[in-house]
Amino acid sequence: QVQLVESGGGLVQAGGSLRLSCAASGRTFSTGAMGWFRQAPGKERGFVVAISWSGGSTDYADSVKGRFTISRDNAKNTVYLRMNSLKPEDTAVYYCAASRGDGSSWDYWGQGTQVTVSS
C-alpha cells in the first residue's frame, strides 16, 4: 500500500500563489506517475496535471497550463504543485494520486487539501 498526504492548501486572493505538497509513504517503489486532481463544490473530480516517474513528461489540463507547475523529488517521495495566478474558479479540494504505471489509471489517493481563492 501507498499512503499519500497532501499539504499546503489554504485561502489566497485572486492572483496569488500556493504550493501544494504530496508526501508518499509505504510501498513507494511501486508507484510510477503521480498526479493532481481537484473537485469543486457540486462538481465531479477532474484531472489537473500528471508527471511521469522520471519527471521528464508532464500533462496539464488546459485550464491550468501556464499557471501551474508540477514537479517531483523521488528521493523525498514528494510531489509538488506550484500554482500561480490563481483564480476563484481554481477553488476546490485538491487530491494527490499515484499510479502503479504510466497514469492510465490511478491506484492511490490522498485525503485532499482545500484551496480557496477569493475574488
C-alpha atoms as a printed R data frame, in Angstrom:
    type eleno elety resid chain resno       x      y       z
1   ATOM     1    CA   GLN     A     1   0.000  0.000   0.000
2   ATOM     2    CA   VAL     A     2   0.960  3.604  -0.572
3   ATOM     3    CA   GLN     A     3  -0.191  6.452   1.625
4   ATOM     4    CA   LEU     A     4  -0.426  9.965   0.245
5   ATOM     5    CA   VAL     A     5  -0.662 13.076   2.394
6   ATOM     6    CA   GLU     A     6  -1.297 16.481   0.870
7   ATOM     7    CA   SER     A     7  -0.411 19.794   2.460
8   ATOM     8    CA   GLY     A     8  -0.126 23.446   1.534
9   ATOM     9    CA   GLY     A     9  -3.719 24.339   0.848
10  ATOM    10    CA   GLY     A    10  -5.323 27.477   2.182
11  ATOM    11    CA   LEU     A    11  -7.032 30.748   1.415
12  ATOM    12    CA   VAL     A    12  -5.454 33.103  -1.089
13  ATOM    13    CA   GLN     A    13  -6.578 36.138  -3.026
14  ATOM    14    CA   ALA     A    14  -7.035 36.016  -6.763
15  ATOM    15    CA   GLY     A    15  -3.707 36.444  -8.491
16  ATOM    16    CA   GLY     A    16  -1.846 34.880  -5.621
17  ATOM    17    CA   SER     A    17   0.175 31.686  -5.394
18  ATOM    18    CA   LEU     A    18   0.266 28.480  -3.394
19  ATOM    19    CA   ARG     A    19   2.437 25.402  -3.402
20  ATOM    20    CA   LEU     A    20   0.908 22.064  -2.604
21  ATOM    21    CA   SER     A    21   2.951 19.099  -1.496
22  ATOM    22    CA   CYS     A    22   2.133 15.409  -1.562
23  ATOM    23    CA   ALA     A    23   4.259 13.099   0.542
24  ATOM    24    CA   ALA     A    24   4.147  9.401  -0.246
25  ATOM    25    CA   SER     A    25   4.966  6.632   2.178
26  ATOM    26    CA   GLY     A    26   4.702  2.873   2.265
27  ATOM    27    CA   ARG     A    27   5.479  0.843  -0.836
28  ATOM    28    CA   THR     A    28   6.577  3.889  -2.785
29  ATOM    29    CA   PHE     A    29   8.794  1.842  -5.071
30  ATOM    30    CA   SER     A    30   5.609  0.531  -6.625
31  ATOM    31    CA   THR     A    31   4.483  3.942  -7.853
32  ATOM    32    CA   GLY     A    32   5.015  5.429 -11.274
33  ATOM    33    CA   ALA     A    33   3.217  8.510 -12.466
34  ATOM    34    CA   MET     A    34   1.854 10.976  -9.940
35  ATOM    35    CA   GLY     A    35  -0.924 13.445 -10.437
36  ATOM    36    CA   TRP     A    36  -3.187 16.098  -9.017
37  ATOM    37    CA   PHE     A    37  -6.939 16.219  -9.334
38  ATOM    38    CA   ARG     A    38  -9.461 18.662  -7.957
39  ATOM    39    CA   GLN     A    39 -13.103 18.731  -7.022
40  ATOM    40    CA   ALA     A    40 -15.097 21.920  -6.728
41  ATOM    41    CA   PRO     A    41 -18.406 22.048  -4.832
42  ATOM    42    CA   GLY     A    42 -21.148 20.404  -6.829
43  ATOM    43    CA   LYS     A    43 -18.752 19.149  -9.492
44  ATOM    44    CA   GLU     A    44 -17.048 15.893 -10.255
45  ATOM    45    CA   ARG     A    45 -13.397 15.320  -9.530
46  ATOM    46    CA   GLY     A    46 -11.318 16.362 -12.510
47  ATOM    47    CA   PHE     A    47  -7.788 15.968 -13.783
48  ATOM    48    CA   VAL     A    48  -5.350 18.818 -13.230
49  ATOM    49    CA   VAL     A    49  -1.862 17.574 -14.016
50  ATOM    50    CA   ALA     A    50   0.319 14.463 -14.070
51  ATOM    51    CA   ILE     A    51   4.033 13.758 -14.073
52  ATOM    52    CA   SER     A    52   5.926 10.640 -15.066
53  ATOM    53    CA   TRP     A    53   8.146  8.740 -12.654
54  ATOM    54    CA   SER     A    54  11.270 10.337 -14.095
55  ATOM    55    CA   GLY     A    55   9.710 13.781 -14.187
56  ATOM    56    CA   GLY     A    56  10.541 14.032 -17.856
57  ATOM    57    CA   SER     A    57   6.948 14.029 -19.026
58  ATOM    58    CA   THR     A    58   4.071 16.142 -17.803
59  ATOM    59    CA   ASP     A    59   0.475 16.640 -18.856
60  ATOM    60    CA   TYR     A    60  -1.649 19.633 -17.888
61  ATOM    61    CA   ALA     A    61  -5.318 20.375 -18.140
62  ATOM    62    CA   ASP     A    62  -5.897 23.314 -20.464
63  ATOM    63    CA   SER     A    63  -7.396 25.357 -17.656
64  ATOM    64    CA   VAL     A    64  -4.118 25.423 -15.720
65  ATOM    65    CA   LYS     A    65  -1.486 25.482 -18.458
66  ATOM    66    CA   GLY     A    66   0.969 28.303 -17.975
67  ATOM    67    CA   ARG     A    67  -0.125 28.862 -14.385
68  ATOM    68    CA   PHE     A    68   0.513 25.569 -12.587
69  ATOM    69    CA   THR     A    69   3.756 23.604 -12.470
70  ATOM    70    CA   ILE     A    70   4.179 20.065 -11.221
71  ATOM    71    CA   SER     A    71   7.476 18.646 -10.043
72  ATOM    72    CA   ARG     A    72   8.658 15.681  -8.021
73  ATOM    73    CA   ASP     A    73  11.564 14.713  -5.820
74  ATOM    74    CA   ASN     A    74  11.805 10.945  -5.815
75  ATOM    75    CA   ALA     A    75  14.496 10.994  -3.119
76  ATOM    76    CA   LYS     A    76  11.917 12.601  -0.822
77  ATOM    77    CA   ASN     A    77   8.940 10.700  -2.244
78  ATOM    78    CA   THR     A    78   7.221 14.031  -2.686
79  ATOM    79    CA   VAL     A    79   5.327 15.695  -5.500
80  ATOM    80    CA   TYR     A    80   4.747 19.426  -5.640
81  ATOM    81    CA   LEU     A    81   2.206 21.606  -7.376
82  ATOM    82    CA   ARG     A    82   3.111 25.233  -7.753
83  ATOM    83    CA   MET     A    83   0.014 27.305  -8.511
84  ATOM    84    CA   ASN     A    84   0.414 30.863  -9.749
85  ATOM    85    CA   SER     A    85  -2.077 33.457 -10.927
86  ATOM    86    CA   LEU     A    86  -4.820 31.732  -9.017
87  ATOM    87    CA   LYS     A    87  -8.420 32.410  -9.976
88  ATOM    88    CA   PRO     A    88 -11.644 31.977  -7.995
89  ATOM    89    CA   GLU     A    89 -12.536 29.090 -10.303
90  ATOM    90    CA   ASP     A    90  -9.472 27.225  -9.010
91  ATOM    91    CA   THR     A    91 -11.239 26.871  -5.680
92  ATOM    92    CA   ALA     A    92 -11.550 23.164  -4.935
93  ATOM    93    CA   VAL     A    93 -10.300 20.296  -2.866
94  ATOM    94    CA   TYR     A    94  -7.055 19.162  -4.441
95  ATOM    95    CA   TYR     A    95  -6.204 15.477  -4.363
96  ATOM    96    CA   CYS     A    96  -2.880 13.806  -4.951
97  ATOM    97    CA   ALA     A    97  -2.920 10.498  -6.802
98  ATOM    98    CA   ALA     A    98  -0.369  7.810  -7.580
99  ATOM    99    CA   SER     A    99  -0.348  5.296 -10.380
100 ATOM   100    CA   ARG     A   100   1.435  1.966 -10.374
101 ATOM   101    CA   GLY     A   101   2.095  2.598 -14.031
102 ATOM   102    CA   ASP     A   102   2.006  5.429 -16.509
103 ATOM   103    CA   GLY     A   103  -1.070  7.204 -15.224
104 ATOM   104    CA   SER     A   104  -3.595  5.380 -17.352
105 ATOM   105    CA   SER     A   105  -5.275  4.548 -14.064
106 ATOM   106    CA   TRP     A   106  -4.838  5.863 -10.573
107 ATOM   107    CA   ASP     A   107  -4.363  3.423  -7.740
108 ATOM   108    CA   TYR     A   108  -3.808  5.522  -4.624
109 ATOM   109    CA   TRP     A   109  -5.385  8.747  -3.419
110 ATOM   110    CA   GLY     A   110  -4.737 11.262  -0.706
111 ATOM   111    CA   GLN     A   111  -7.393 12.779   1.524
112 ATOM   112    CA   GLY     A   112  -7.275 16.144  -0.193
113 ATOM   113    CA   THR     A   113  -6.389 19.692   0.743
114 ATOM   114    CA   GLN     A   114  -8.696 22.677   0.379
115 ATOM   115    CA   VAL     A   115  -7.690 25.582  -1.828
116 ATOM   116    CA   THR     A   116  -9.893 28.651  -1.706
117 ATOM   117    CA   VAL     A   117  -9.293 31.637  -3.965
118 ATOM   118    CA   SER     A   118 -11.144 34.792  -3.058
119 ATOM   119    CA   SER     A   119 -12.029 37.428  -5.613
